[in-house]
CSV table of C-alpha atoms and ligand atoms in Angstrom, one decimal:
chain,number,residue,atom,x,y,z
L,65,MET,CA,111.0,42.8,-45.5
L,66,LEU,CA,109.3,45.7,-47.1
L,67,ILE,CA,110.0,44.1,-50.4
L,68,LYS,CA,107.3,42.7,-52.6
L,69,THR,CA,107.4,38.9,-52.7
L,70,HIS,CA,105.9,36.4,-55.1
L,71,SER,CA,102.2,36.0,-55.1
L,72,ASP,CA,102.4,33.1,-52.6
L,73,GLY,CA,104.1,35.5,-50.2
L,74,PHE,CA,107.5,33.8,-50.2
L,75,LEU,CA,110.6,34.0,-52.3
L,76,HIS,CA,112.0,30.6,-53.1
L,77,PRO,CA,115.6,29.6,-53.1
L,78,ALA,CA,117.2,28.8,-56.4
L,79,SER,CA,118.3,25.2,-56.8
L,80,SER,CA,121.9,26.4,-57.0
L,81,GLU,CA,124.6,24.7,-55.0
L,82,ILE,CA,124.8,25.7,-51.3
L,83,THR,CA,128.4,26.8,-51.3
L,84,PRO,CA,129.6,27.6,-54.7
L,85,GLN,CA,133.2,27.0,-55.5
L,86,ARG,CA,134.2,30.7,-55.2
L,87,VAL,CA,132.6,31.0,-51.8
L,88,TYR,CA,134.6,28.0,-50.7
L,89,ALA,CA,137.8,29.4,-52.1
L,90,GLY,CA,137.2,32.7,-50.3
L,91,ARG,CA,137.0,30.9,-47.0
L,92,ARG,CA,140.2,29.0,-47.1
L,93,ASP,CA,141.9,31.5,-44.8
L,94,MET,CA,139.3,31.1,-42.2
L,95,VAL,CA,139.5,27.4,-42.4
L,96,LYS,CA,143.3,27.6,-42.0
L,97,LEU,CA,142.9,29.9,-39.0
L,98,MET,CA,140.5,27.5,-37.3
L,99,ALA,CA,142.7,24.5,-38.1
L,100,SER,CA,145.8,26.2,-36.7
L,101,GLY,CA,144.5,25.7,-33.2
L,102,VAL,CA,143.3,29.1,-32.2
L,103,ALA,CA,139.9,27.6,-32.0
L,104,GLY,CA,141.2,24.6,-30.1
L,105,VAL,CA,139.0,25.2,-27.2
L,106,ALA,CA,136.1,25.2,-29.4
L,107,LEU,CA,136.8,21.9,-31.0
L,108,ALA,CA,136.0,19.8,-28.0
L,109,THR,CA,133.9,17.0,-29.1
L,110,TRP,CA,130.5,16.4,-27.7
L,111,ALA,CA,130.0,12.7,-27.4
L,112,GLY,CA,126.3,12.3,-27.6
L,113,ARG,CA,125.6,14.5,-30.6
L,114,GLU,CA,122.6,12.4,-31.6
L,115,ALA,CA,120.3,14.4,-33.8
L,116,MET,CA,123.1,16.4,-35.4
L,117,ALA,CA,122.4,17.5,-38.9
L,118,GLN,CA,125.2,17.7,-41.4
L,119,GLY,CA,126.9,20.9,-42.3
L,120,SER,CA,128.4,21.7,-45.7
L,121,GLY,CA,131.4,19.4,-45.1
L,122,LYS,CA,133.5,22.2,-46.6
L,123,LEU,CA,133.9,24.7,-43.8
L,124,ALA,CA,136.0,24.4,-40.6
L,125,PRO,CA,134.5,22.4,-37.8
L,126,LEU,CA,133.2,24.4,-34.8
L,127,VAL,CA,131.7,22.1,-32.3
L,128,GLY,CA,130.3,23.1,-28.9
L,129,ALA,CA,129.3,21.1,-25.8
L,130,LYS,CA,125.6,20.7,-25.3
L,131,SER,CA,124.4,23.8,-23.5
L,132,ALA,CA,123.1,23.6,-20.0
L,133,VAL,CA,121.2,26.9,-20.3
L,134,ALA,CA,117.5,26.4,-19.6
L,135,GLY,CA,115.6,26.3,-22.9
L,136,ALA,CA,118.7,26.3,-25.0
L,137,THR,CA,117.8,23.2,-26.9
L,138,VAL,CA,114.4,22.4,-28.5
L,139,THR,CA,113.7,18.9,-29.7
L,140,GLU,CA,111.9,19.8,-32.9
L,141,LYS,CA,113.3,18.5,-36.2
L,142,LEU,CA,116.2,20.5,-37.5
L,143,THR,CA,115.9,22.5,-40.6
L,144,PRO,CA,118.1,20.9,-43.3
L,145,TYR,CA,121.4,22.8,-43.7
L,146,LYS,CA,120.7,23.5,-47.3
L,147,ASP,CA,117.4,25.3,-46.5
L,148,ALA,CA,119.0,27.2,-43.6
L,149,THR,CA,121.8,28.5,-45.9
L,150,THR,CA,120.0,29.2,-49.1
L,151,TYR,CA,116.9,31.0,-47.8
L,152,ASN,CA,118.3,34.0,-46.0
L,153,ASN,CA,117.8,37.7,-45.2
L,154,PHE,CA,121.1,39.6,-45.5
L,155,TYR,CA,120.2,42.7,-47.5
L,156,GLU,CA,123.8,43.8,-47.9
L,157,PHE,CA,123.9,41.0,-50.5
L,158,GLY,CA,120.5,41.4,-52.1
L,159,THR,CA,116.9,41.3,-51.2
L,160,ASP,CA,115.9,37.9,-52.7
L,161,LYS,CA,116.1,35.0,-50.3
L,162,ALA,CA,118.6,33.2,-52.6
L,163,ASP,CA,120.9,36.3,-53.0
L,164,PRO,CA,123.0,36.0,-49.9
L,165,ALA,CA,124.1,32.4,-50.7
L,166,GLN,CA,124.9,33.5,-54.2
L,167,ASN,CA,126.6,36.8,-53.5
L,168,ALA,CA,128.2,36.6,-50.1
L,169,GLY,CA,131.3,34.9,-51.4
L,170,THR,CA,132.9,38.3,-51.6
L,171,LEU,CA,132.6,38.9,-47.8
L,172,LYS,CA,136.1,38.9,-46.3
L,173,THR,CA,136.0,37.5,-42.8
L,174,THR,CA,139.8,37.4,-42.0
L,175,PRO,CA,141.2,39.4,-40.4
L,176,TRP,CA,138.1,40.4,-38.3
L,177,THR,CA,137.8,42.6,-35.3
L,178,VAL,CA,134.9,43.6,-33.1
L,179,GLU,CA,135.3,46.9,-31.4
L,180,ILE,CA,133.7,47.3,-27.9
L,181,GLU,CA,133.0,51.0,-27.1
L,182,GLY,CA,130.9,53.4,-25.2
L,183,LEU,CA,129.9,53.1,-21.5
L,184,VAL,CA,132.4,50.3,-20.5
L,185,LYS,CA,135.4,50.3,-18.2
L,186,LYS,CA,137.4,48.2,-20.6
L,187,PRO,CA,136.8,49.3,-24.2
L,188,ALA,CA,138.7,47.0,-26.5
L,189,LYS,CA,139.2,45.8,-30.0
L,190,TYR,CA,138.7,42.0,-30.0
L,191,THR,CA,140.1,40.0,-32.8
L,192,LEU,CA,138.0,37.0,-33.9
L,193,GLU,CA,140.6,34.7,-32.3
L,194,ASP,CA,140.3,36.5,-29.0
L,195,LEU,CA,136.5,36.2,-29.1
L,196,LEU,CA,136.7,32.5,-30.0
L,197,LYS,CA,138.7,31.9,-26.8
L,198,LEU,CA,136.7,34.1,-24.5
L,199,ALA,CA,134.2,31.4,-23.3
L,200,PRO,CA,133.6,27.7,-24.0
L,201,MET,CA,131.6,27.0,-27.2
L,202,GLU,CA,128.1,25.6,-26.7
L,203,GLU,CA,125.6,24.1,-29.2
L,204,ARG,CA,122.1,25.3,-28.9
L,205,ILE,CA,119.2,24.3,-31.0
L,206,TYR,CA,117.0,27.4,-31.3
L,207,ARG,CA,113.8,28.2,-33.2
L,208,LEU,CA,114.2,31.3,-35.3
L,209,ARG,CA,111.0,33.1,-36.3
L,210,CYS,CA,111.2,35.7,-39.0
L,211,VAL,CA,108.7,38.6,-39.0
L,212,GLU,CA,107.7,37.5,-42.5
L,213,GLY,CA,106.0,34.4,-41.2
L,214,TRP,CA,108.5,31.6,-41.6
L,215,SER,CA,110.6,29.8,-39.1
L,216,MET,CA,113.5,27.4,-38.9
L,217,VAL,CA,115.2,25.2,-36.2
L,218,ILE,CA,118.9,25.6,-36.2
L,219,PRO,CA,121.8,24.1,-34.2
L,220,TRP,CA,123.9,27.2,-33.5
L,221,VAL,CA,127.4,27.3,-31.9
L,222,GLY,CA,128.5,30.1,-29.7
L,223,TYR,CA,128.3,31.3,-26.1
L,224,SER,CA,126.1,33.7,-24.1
L,225,LEU,CA,126.8,37.3,-25.0
L,226,SER,CA,126.8,37.9,-21.2
L,227,ALA,CA,130.4,36.4,-21.1
L,228,LEU,CA,131.6,39.2,-23.3
L,229,ILE,CA,129.6,41.9,-21.5
L,230,LYS,CA,131.1,40.8,-18.2
L,231,ALA,CA,134.6,40.9,-19.6
L,232,VAL,CA,134.3,44.6,-20.7
L,233,GLU,CA,132.6,45.8,-17.5
L,234,PRO,CA,129.8,48.2,-18.5
L,235,THR,CA,129.4,51.3,-16.3
L,236,SER,CA,126.3,51.8,-14.3
L,237,GLY,CA,125.1,54.3,-17.0
L,238,ALA,CA,125.0,51.6,-19.7
L,239,LYS,CA,121.3,50.8,-20.3
L,240,PHE,CA,121.4,49.5,-23.9
L,241,VAL,CA,123.6,47.6,-26.2
L,242,GLU,CA,124.0,48.5,-29.9
L,243,PHE,CA,125.2,46.1,-32.5
L,244,VAL,CA,126.8,47.6,-35.6
L,245,THR,CA,127.3,45.3,-38.6
L,246,LEU,CA,129.7,45.5,-41.5
L,247,ALA,CA,128.8,47.9,-44.3
L,248,ASP,CA,131.5,47.6,-46.9
L,249,SER,CA,130.4,48.7,-50.3
L,250,LYS,CA,133.4,47.0,-52.0
L,251,THR,CA,132.4,43.5,-50.9
L,252,MET,CA,128.7,44.0,-50.2
L,253,PRO,CA,126.9,44.8,-53.5
L,254,PHE,CA,123.7,46.2,-51.9
L,255,VAL,CA,125.2,48.5,-49.4
L,256,GLY,CA,124.3,51.8,-50.8
L,257,SER,CA,120.9,50.6,-52.0
L,258,ARG,CA,118.1,52.7,-50.5
L,259,VAL,CA,116.1,49.8,-48.9
L,260,LEU,CA,117.8,50.5,-45.5
L,261,GLN,CA,120.2,53.0,-43.9
L,262,TRP,CA,123.6,51.3,-43.7
L,263,PRO,CA,125.2,50.0,-41.6
L,264,TYR,CA,122.5,47.6,-40.4
L,265,VAL,CA,122.2,48.4,-36.7
L,266,GLU,CA,120.3,46.5,-34.0
L,267,GLY,CA,119.9,47.0,-30.3
L,268,LEU,CA,118.8,45.4,-27.0
L,269,ARG,CA,118.1,46.6,-23.5
L,270,MET,CA,120.9,45.7,-21.2
L,271,ASP,CA,118.9,43.0,-19.3
L,272,GLU,CA,117.9,41.4,-22.6
L,273,ALA,CA,121.5,41.4,-23.7
L,274,MET,CA,122.6,39.8,-20.4
L,275,HIS,CA,119.9,37.0,-20.7
L,276,PRO,CA,121.7,33.7,-21.0
L,277,LEU,CA,119.7,32.8,-24.2
L,278,ALA,CA,121.2,35.8,-26.1
L,279,LEU,CA,123.8,33.9,-28.1
L,280,LEU,CA,127.0,35.4,-29.6
L,281,THR,CA,127.2,33.0,-32.5
L,282,PHE,CA,130.2,31.8,-34.5
L,283,GLY,CA,128.9,28.6,-36.1
L,284,MET,CA,126.0,26.4,-37.1
L,285,TYR,CA,125.6,22.7,-37.8
L,286,GLY,CA,129.0,21.9,-36.2
L,287,GLU,CA,130.9,24.3,-38.6
L,288,VAL,CA,131.9,27.9,-38.7
L,289,LEU,CA,129.1,30.2,-40.1
L,290,PRO,CA,128.9,30.3,-43.8
L,291,ASN,CA,129.1,33.9,-45.1
L,292,GLN,CA,125.4,34.2,-45.9
L,293,SER,CA,124.5,33.3,-42.3
L,294,GLY,CA,126.5,36.2,-40.9
L,295,ALA,CA,130.1,35.1,-40.7
L,296,PRO,CA,132.2,35.3,-38.8
L,297,VAL,CA,130.1,36.5,-35.8
L,298,ARG,CA,126.4,37.4,-35.4
L,299,MET,CA,123.8,37.5,-32.7
L,300,VAL,CA,120.9,35.0,-32.3
L,301,LEU,CA,118.0,36.0,-30.1
L,302,PRO,CA,115.5,33.1,-30.2
L,303,TRP,CA,112.6,35.0,-28.6
L,304,LYS,CA,112.7,37.9,-31.0
L,305,TYR,CA,111.9,38.2,-34.7
L,306,GLY,CA,114.9,37.3,-36.8
L,307,PHE,CA,115.8,40.8,-37.8
L,308,LYS,CA,117.0,41.6,-34.2
L,309,SER,CA,119.8,39.1,-34.8
L,310,GLY,CA,122.4,41.2,-36.6
L,311,LYS,CA,124.9,39.5,-38.9
L,312,SER,CA,128.6,40.1,-39.4
L,313,ILE,CA,129.1,42.3,-36.3
L,314,VAL,CA,132.0,44.8,-36.2
L,315,LYS,CA,131.0,47.0,-33.3
L,316,ILE,CA,129.2,46.5,-30.0
L,317,ARG,CA,128.5,49.8,-28.3
L,318,PHE,CA,127.1,50.4,-24.7
L,319,THR,CA,124.9,53.4,-24.4
L,320,ASP,CA,122.4,55.2,-22.2
L,321,LYS,CA,119.9,55.8,-25.0
L,322,GLN,CA,117.8,53.3,-26.9
L,323,PRO,CA,119.6,52.7,-30.2
L,324,ALA,CA,118.0,53.7,-33.5
L,325,THR,CA,117.8,50.4,-35.3
L,326,ALA,CA,117.8,49.7,-39.0
L,327,TRP,CA,114.2,48.4,-39.5
L,328,ASN,CA,112.8,50.8,-36.9
L,329,LYS,CA,114.3,53.7,-38.8
L,330,ALA,CA,112.9,52.3,-42.1
L,331,ALA,CA,109.3,51.8,-40.8
L,332,ALA,CA,108.7,52.6,-37.1
L,333,ASN,CA,105.0,51.6,-37.3
L,334,GLU,CA,105.9,48.1,-38.6
L,335,TYR,CA,109.1,47.2,-36.7
L,336,GLY,CA,109.3,48.2,-33.0
L,337,PHE,CA,112.4,48.2,-30.9
L,338,TYR,CA,111.4,45.1,-28.9
L,339,SER,CA,110.3,42.9,-31.7
L,340,ASN,CA,109.5,40.1,-29.4
L,341,VAL,CA,107.7,37.2,-31.2
L,342,ASN,CA,104.1,37.7,-30.3
L,343,PRO,CA,101.2,36.0,-32.0
L,344,ASN,CA,98.7,38.5,-30.4
L,345,VAL,CA,100.2,41.6,-32.1
L,346,ASP,CA,99.8,41.6,-35.8
L,347,HIS,CA,102.1,43.3,-38.2
L,348,PRO,CA,100.1,46.2,-39.7
L,349,ARG,CA,100.0,44.3,-43.0
L,350,TRP,CA,99.7,40.7,-41.9
L,351,SER,CA,98.9,38.4,-39.0
L,352,GLN,CA,101.6,37.0,-36.8
L,353,ALA,CA,99.5,34.2,-35.4
L,354,THR,CA,100.9,31.4,-37.6
L,355,GLU,CA,104.1,30.5,-39.3
L,356,ARG,CA,105.5,28.1,-42.0
L,357,ARG,CA,108.5,25.9,-41.1
L,358,ILE,CA,111.0,26.2,-43.9
L,359,GLY,CA,112.0,22.8,-45.4
L,360,GLU,CA,109.0,21.1,-43.8
L,361,ASP,CA,105.7,22.8,-44.4
L,362,GLY,CA,104.8,23.0,-48.0
L,363,LEU,CA,103.0,26.1,-49.3
L,364,PHE,CA,99.6,24.4,-48.8
L,365,ALA,CA,100.3,22.8,-45.5
L,366,LYS,CA,98.3,24.0,-42.5
L,367,LYS,CA,100.4,26.7,-40.8
L,368,ARG,CA,101.8,26.2,-37.3
L,369,LYS,CA,100.6,28.4,-34.5
L,370,THR,CA,103.2,30.9,-33.5
L,371,LEU,CA,104.1,30.7,-29.8
L,372,MET,CA,104.4,33.6,-27.4
L,373,PHE,CA,108.0,34.8,-27.3
L,374,ASN,CA,108.6,32.0,-29.9
L,375,GLY,CA,108.1,29.4,-27.2
L,376,TYR,CA,110.7,30.9,-24.8
L,377,GLU,CA,108.2,32.6,-22.5
L,378,ALA,CA,109.2,30.6,-19.4
L,379,GLN,CA,112.8,31.8,-19.9
L,380,VAL,CA,112.3,35.5,-20.9
L,381,GLY,CA,108.7,36.4,-19.9
L,382,GLN,CA,110.0,38.1,-16.7
L,383,LEU,CA,112.0,40.6,-18.6
L,384,TYR,CA,108.8,42.2,-19.8
L,385,ALA,CA,106.6,41.9,-16.7
L,386,GLY,CA,104.4,45.0,-16.6
L,387,LEU,CA,105.3,46.2,-20.1
L,388,ASP,CA,102.4,46.9,-22.4
L,389,LEU,CA,103.3,44.5,-25.3
L,390,GLN,CA,100.7,46.1,-27.7
L,391,LYS,CA,102.5,49.4,-27.4
L,392,ASN,CA,106.0,48.0,-27.0
L,393,PHE,CA,105.9,45.7,-30.0
T,678,MTE,N1,121.9,41.3,-40.4
T,678,MTE,C1,122.4,42.1,-41.4
T,678,MTE,N2,123.6,42.6,-41.2
T,678,MTE,N3,121.7,42.4,-42.5
T,678,MTE,C2,120.4,41.8,-42.7
T,678,MTE,O1,119.8,42.1,-43.7
T,678,MTE,N4,118.6,40.5,-41.8
T,678,MTE,C3,118.0,40.1,-40.6
T,678,MTE,C4,118.9,39.3,-39.6
T,678,MTE,N5,120.2,39.9,-39.6
T,678,MTE,C5,119.9,41.0,-41.7
T,678,MTE,C6,120.7,40.7,-40.6
T,678,MTE,C7,116.7,39.3,-40.8
T,678,MTE,S1,115.4,40.1,-41.5
T,678,MTE,C8,116.6,38.0,-40.5
T,678,MTE,S2,115.1,37.1,-40.6
T,678,MTE,C9,117.8,37.2,-40.0
T,678,MTE,O2,119.0,38.0,-40.1
T,678,MTE,C10,118.0,36.0,-40.9
T,678,MTE,O3,119.0,35.1,-40.5
T,678,MTE,P1,119.2,33.8,-41.3
T,678,MTE,O4,119.4,34.2,-42.8
T,678,MTE,O5,120.4,33.2,-40.7
T,678,MTE,O6,118.0,33.0,-41.2
């Protein structure tokens, strides 16, 4: 995000194929795993899947029931799969928007474990299979607003992070949740570059992490996540700027101290801990009042107004009652 972009302010995806052959080949194990039935619970069909966009058609299906959580589904037009999976930020694979789709084929997602540690009564190492079975899969259509000024509308598949938090029983001392993501220099060519300190770390206050909209995410567009989107498991926090949603999570740590997060460490005056979408607080180098919808709004289209908390104020506003949002940006 600190990276210089083209003169129009955006980096454009290459017209390359969404899932190159080698990426596909590298994911066969995952596909087998899903087909073997461990994800059986997740494959329940949702009858009225009207406005469903197509996935790649190459990845294992991962379908969720329509979520009953308030605000979990917006009715705006979905961003085409191709745009959502070729215009990405995943700096471990490069800083150009097209890099993750081109380079993330090397990411090895099986076997995968997520370690739960810190201030919990039941620390554990969850395999991906365990996580897939922990709670019923839901489909949620969320807006995602990037701090760079673009947004997308994506049908994610997962369940509320709160289900996992309840299972591990945090102690009363646990005030924050830290998400540590994979940093494997053998498979991630940009780990080691000096853009950020690796691993990419993110964090939430405990009440934010417990909010039902905070989604532990395994899939999108009715399929498992493609590598470039943070396979096999990532967070999606629709009321916060996209960088709070860590990809390819390997550790979730419960702490009594506010975690030092990757972008905050890189530029504390530009990227605060909260990073709630807020059209009234500009980034020091650009306005946050408007946004461009990827795949819909051309470069010369009138920009859309950015909404407070990205449009989720009714759901999450209470979490920040009394907090000075100018200071706590
Ligand atoms: N997670 C990791 N591990 N590494 C990253 O570089 N980029 C973040 C976030 N999660 C990032 C990450 C940023 S800046 C954004 S906007 C979102 O992922 C992008 O998610 P998307 O590519 O699915 O749109």
